[in-house]
Amino acid sequence: MGTLYEDIVGYGGEVFGEEHMETLRECVQCGKCTGSCPSGRNTALRTRKLFQMALVDLREEIFNSPELWFCSTCYTCYERCPKGVKTTDIIRTIRNLAAKEGHMSVPHRMIGVYVMKTGHAVPIGPDQMKLREAVGLESQPPTTQKYKEQLEQVQTIFRTTGYDAMIDFDWDAMNLKGMEKKGGKKK
Ligand code: SF4
Ligand code: SF4
């Protein structure tokens, strides 16, 4: 394990290329990213501060920051940064590093639970089903939510990649470990 910057360049570089990730070093702390951030208007997310923390190697602090998970990956800051810092991809990489070390936020882990149980990050609920029917569609699209037998393939991907362990998934409860059982297909 190197510095956080080295890990961002090394790990993110495998996906985006090292030059892409090295743009982090170009940050001049102008704050345009923070000023552009739709999420930051309503949350404690301060994009500029995240990059400052990353550059001074505050690894544990950034991994334990709830704000790290408030980014909606809208790419507004990415488009507006005057220094060409690949902001959103850097945030995504920091999240991946944090997740590998067991710091994924509960709401993000719950998205994994929904995918595990329905195949959808945002399952289709009764209200959406009524809306679909109102415009002449079947209540459910032809996805794993309708064809539950296909869910096994989704769950196999999660098992094979170790994503279930990463989010601390309880296969008996079909929920995060320690969470109340809320139905779903048992394995
Ligand atoms: S807009 Fe770009 S240069 Fe300015 S603080 Fe944000 S990342 Fe750094
Ligand atoms: S990509 Fe994330 S940090 Fe950047 S503006 Fe959008 S929500 Fe804010």
CSV table of C-alpha atoms and ligand atoms in Angstrom, one decimal:
chain,number,residue,atom,x,y,z
A,1,MET,CA,0.0,0.0,0.0
A,2,GLY,CA,1.4,3.3,-1.1
A,3,THR,CA,0.2,6.8,-0.4
A,4,LEU,CA,-3.5,7.4,-1.2
A,5,TYR,CA,-2.4,9.4,-4.3
A,6,GLU,CA,-0.3,6.4,-5.5
A,7,ASP,CA,-3.2,4.0,-4.9
A,8,ILE,CA,-5.6,6.3,-6.8
A,9,VAL,CA,-3.2,6.4,-9.8
A,10,GLY,CA,-2.4,2.6,-9.6
A,11,TYR,CA,-5.9,1.3,-9.0
A,12,GLY,CA,-7.9,3.8,-11.0
A,13,GLY,CA,-5.2,3.7,-13.7
A,14,GLU,CA,-6.2,0.1,-14.4
A,15,VAL,CA,-9.6,1.3,-15.5
A,16,PHE,CA,-9.1,4.9,-16.7
A,17,GLY,CA,-5.3,5.0,-17.4
A,18,GLU,CA,-2.7,6.5,-15.1
A,19,GLU,CA,-2.5,9.8,-16.9
A,20,HIS,CA,-6.2,10.3,-16.3
A,21,MET,CA,-5.8,9.7,-12.5
A,22,GLU,CA,-2.6,11.8,-12.3
A,23,THR,CA,-4.7,14.9,-13.1
A,24,LEU,CA,-5.4,14.9,-9.4
A,25,ARG,CA,-2.0,16.6,-8.9
A,26,GLU,CA,-3.2,19.5,-11.1
A,27,CYS,CA,-5.8,20.6,-8.6
A,28,VAL,CA,-5.2,24.2,-7.6
A,29,GLN,CA,-8.0,24.2,-5.0
A,30,CYS,CA,-10.0,26.9,-6.8
A,31,GLY,CA,-13.3,25.4,-5.6
A,32,LYS,CA,-15.2,25.6,-8.9
A,33,CYS,CA,-16.1,21.9,-8.4
A,34,THR,CA,-17.6,22.6,-5.0
A,35,GLY,CA,-19.5,25.6,-6.4
A,36,SER,CA,-20.9,23.5,-9.3
A,37,CYS,CA,-21.9,20.5,-7.2
A,38,PRO,CA,-25.7,19.9,-7.1
A,39,SER,CA,-25.3,17.4,-4.3
A,40,GLY,CA,-23.2,19.8,-2.2
A,41,ARG,CA,-26.1,22.3,-2.2
A,42,ASN,CA,-28.0,19.9,0.0
A,43,THR,CA,-25.3,17.9,1.7
A,44,ALA,CA,-22.0,18.3,3.5
A,45,LEU,CA,-20.1,17.2,0.3
A,46,ARG,CA,-17.3,19.6,-0.5
A,47,THR,CA,-15.6,18.3,-3.6
A,48,ARG,CA,-12.5,20.5,-3.3
A,49,LYS,CA,-12.0,19.4,0.2
A,50,LEU,CA,-12.1,15.7,-0.8
A,51,PHE,CA,-9.2,16.3,-3.3
A,52,GLN,CA,-7.2,18.3,-0.7
A,53,MET,CA,-7.6,15.4,1.8
A,54,ALA,CA,-6.5,12.9,-0.9
A,55,LEU,CA,-3.5,15.0,-1.8
A,56,VAL,CA,-2.2,15.3,1.8
A,57,ASP,CA,-2.8,11.5,2.3
A,58,LEU,CA,-5.6,11.7,4.8
A,59,ARG,CA,-6.5,8.1,3.9
A,60,GLU,CA,-8.5,7.1,7.0
A,61,GLU,CA,-10.2,10.4,7.3
A,62,ILE,CA,-11.4,10.4,3.7
A,63,PHE,CA,-12.4,6.7,3.8
A,64,ASN,CA,-14.5,7.4,7.0
A,65,SER,CA,-16.1,10.6,5.5
A,66,PRO,CA,-19.8,10.1,4.9
A,67,GLU,CA,-19.5,12.9,2.3
A,68,LEU,CA,-17.5,10.6,0.1
A,69,TRP,CA,-20.7,8.7,-0.7
A,70,PHE,CA,-22.9,11.8,-1.3
A,71,CYS,CA,-21.5,12.3,-4.8
A,72,SER,CA,-24.2,11.4,-7.4
A,73,THR,CA,-21.6,11.0,-10.2
A,74,CYS,CA,-23.4,13.7,-12.2
A,75,TYR,CA,-20.0,14.8,-13.8
A,76,THR,CA,-20.8,18.5,-13.5
A,77,CYS,CA,-17.5,19.2,-11.7
A,78,TYR,CA,-15.7,17.0,-14.2
A,79,GLU,CA,-16.9,19.3,-17.1
A,80,ARG,CA,-16.2,22.5,-15.3
A,81,CYS,CA,-12.8,22.0,-13.6
A,82,PRO,CA,-10.5,24.6,-15.2
A,83,LYS,CA,-7.4,22.3,-14.7
A,84,GLY,CA,-8.9,19.2,-16.3
A,85,VAL,CA,-8.9,17.2,-13.1
A,86,LYS,CA,-10.9,14.0,-13.8
A,87,THR,CA,-12.9,14.7,-10.7
A,88,THR,CA,-15.7,12.2,-10.8
A,89,ASP,CA,-13.6,9.3,-11.9
A,90,ILE,CA,-11.2,10.1,-9.0
A,91,ILE,CA,-14.1,10.1,-6.5
A,92,ARG,CA,-15.3,6.8,-7.9
A,93,THR,CA,-11.8,5.3,-7.5
A,94,ILE,CA,-11.5,6.6,-3.9
A,95,ARG,CA,-14.8,5.0,-3.2
A,96,ASN,CA,-13.6,1.7,-4.7
A,97,LEU,CA,-10.5,1.8,-2.6
A,98,ALA,CA,-12.6,2.6,0.5
A,99,ALA,CA,-15.0,-0.2,-0.3
A,100,LYS,CA,-12.2,-2.7,-0.6
A,101,GLU,CA,-11.1,-1.8,2.9
A,102,GLY,CA,-14.6,-2.2,4.3
A,103,HIS,CA,-15.8,1.4,4.3
A,104,MET,CA,-18.7,1.3,1.9
A,105,SER,CA,-21.7,3.3,3.2
A,106,VAL,CA,-24.8,1.5,4.2
A,107,PRO,CA,-27.1,3.1,1.6
A,108,HIS,CA,-24.6,2.0,-1.1
A,109,ARG,CA,-24.5,-1.5,0.3
A,110,MET,CA,-28.3,-1.6,0.4
A,111,ILE,CA,-28.3,-0.9,-3.4
A,112,GLY,CA,-26.3,-4.2,-3.6
A,113,VAL,CA,-29.0,-5.9,-1.6
A,114,TYR,CA,-31.7,-4.7,-4.0
A,115,VAL,CA,-29.7,-5.9,-7.0
A,116,MET,CA,-29.2,-9.3,-5.2
A,117,LYS,CA,-32.9,-9.6,-4.5
A,118,THR,CA,-34.5,-8.2,-7.6
A,119,GLY,CA,-31.8,-7.6,-10.2
A,120,HIS,CA,-32.6,-3.9,-9.9
A,121,ALA,CA,-30.7,-1.1,-8.1
A,122,VAL,CA,-34.1,0.6,-7.9
A,123,PRO,CA,-36.8,-2.1,-7.8
A,124,ILE,CA,-40.1,-1.3,-9.5
A,125,GLY,CA,-42.8,-0.7,-6.8
A,126,PRO,CA,-46.6,-0.7,-6.9
A,127,ASP,CA,-46.8,3.0,-7.9
A,128,GLN,CA,-44.5,2.5,-10.8
A,129,MET,CA,-46.4,-0.6,-11.9
A,130,LYS,CA,-49.7,1.4,-11.9
A,131,LEU,CA,-48.1,4.1,-13.9
A,132,ARG,CA,-46.8,1.6,-16.5
A,133,GLU,CA,-50.3,0.1,-16.7
A,134,ALA,CA,-51.8,3.5,-17.2
A,135,VAL,CA,-49.8,4.0,-20.4
A,136,GLY,CA,-50.6,0.6,-21.7
A,137,LEU,CA,-47.5,-1.2,-20.6
A,138,GLU,CA,-47.2,-4.5,-18.7
A,139,SER,CA,-46.9,-3.8,-15.0
A,140,GLN,CA,-43.3,-5.1,-15.1
A,141,PRO,CA,-40.7,-5.0,-17.8
A,142,PRO,CA,-39.1,-8.3,-18.9
A,143,THR,CA,-36.3,-8.2,-16.4
A,144,THR,CA,-35.2,-10.3,-13.4
A,145,GLN,CA,-37.9,-8.7,-11.3
A,146,LYS,CA,-40.4,-10.4,-13.5
A,147,TYR,CA,-38.4,-13.5,-14.3
A,148,LYS,CA,-37.1,-14.4,-10.9
A,149,GLU,CA,-35.6,-17.6,-12.0
A,150,GLN,CA,-33.0,-15.6,-13.8
A,151,LEU,CA,-31.9,-13.9,-10.6
A,152,GLU,CA,-29.6,-16.8,-9.9
A,153,GLN,CA,-27.3,-15.6,-12.6
A,154,VAL,CA,-27.1,-12.2,-11.0
A,155,GLN,CA,-26.4,-13.8,-7.6
A,156,THR,CA,-23.7,-16.0,-9.1
A,157,ILE,CA,-21.9,-12.9,-10.4
A,158,PHE,CA,-22.0,-11.4,-6.9
A,159,ARG,CA,-20.7,-14.7,-5.3
A,160,THR,CA,-18.0,-15.2,-8.0
A,161,THR,CA,-16.7,-11.6,-7.7
A,162,GLY,CA,-16.8,-11.6,-3.9
A,163,TYR,CA,-19.2,-8.6,-3.9
A,164,ASP,CA,-21.4,-10.4,-1.4
A,165,ALA,CA,-18.5,-10.5,1.1
A,166,MET,CA,-17.6,-6.9,0.3
A,167,ILE,CA,-21.0,-5.7,1.4
A,168,ASP,CA,-21.3,-8.2,4.3
A,169,PHE,CA,-24.3,-9.9,2.7
A,170,ASP,CA,-26.3,-12.5,4.7
A,171,TRP,CA,-27.6,-15.1,2.2
A,172,ASP,CA,-30.0,-16.6,4.8
A,173,ALA,CA,-31.6,-13.3,5.6
A,174,MET,CA,-31.1,-11.9,2.1
A,175,ASN,CA,-30.0,-8.7,3.7
A,176,LEU,CA,-27.0,-7.0,5.2
A,177,LYS,CA,-25.6,-8.9,8.2
A,178,GLY,CA,-27.2,-7.5,11.4
A,179,MET,CA,-30.2,-6.1,9.5
A,180,GLU,CA,-33.7,-7.3,10.1
A,181,LYS,CA,-34.9,-10.0,7.6
A,182,LYS,CA,-37.2,-8.4,5.0
A,183,GLY,CA,-38.3,-11.4,2.8
A,184,GLY,CA,-36.7,-12.2,-0.5
A,185,LYS,CA,-35.6,-15.5,-2.0
A,186,LYS,CA,-33.5,-17.6,0.3
A,187,LYS,CA,-30.4,-19.3,-1.1
B,1,SF4,S1,-12.4,22.7,-9.9
B,1,SF4,FE1,-10.6,21.4,-10.4
B,1,SF4,S2,-8.8,22.6,-9.8
B,1,SF4,FE2,-10.6,23.6,-8.9
B,1,SF4,S3,-10.7,22.7,-6.8
B,1,SF4,FE3,-12.0,21.4,-8.1
B,1,SF4,S4,-10.7,19.8,-8.8
B,1,SF4,FE4,-9.3,21.4,-8.0
B,2,SF4,S1,-19.9,14.5,-10.0
B,2,SF4,FE1,-20.2,14.4,-7.7
B,2,SF4,S2,-18.9,15.8,-6.8
B,2,SF4,FE2,-19.0,16.3,-9.0
B,2,SF4,S3,-20.6,17.8,-9.2
B,2,SF4,FE3,-21.6,15.8,-9.5
B,2,SF4,S4,-22.3,15.2,-7.4
B,2,SF4,FE4,-20.8,16.9,-7.2
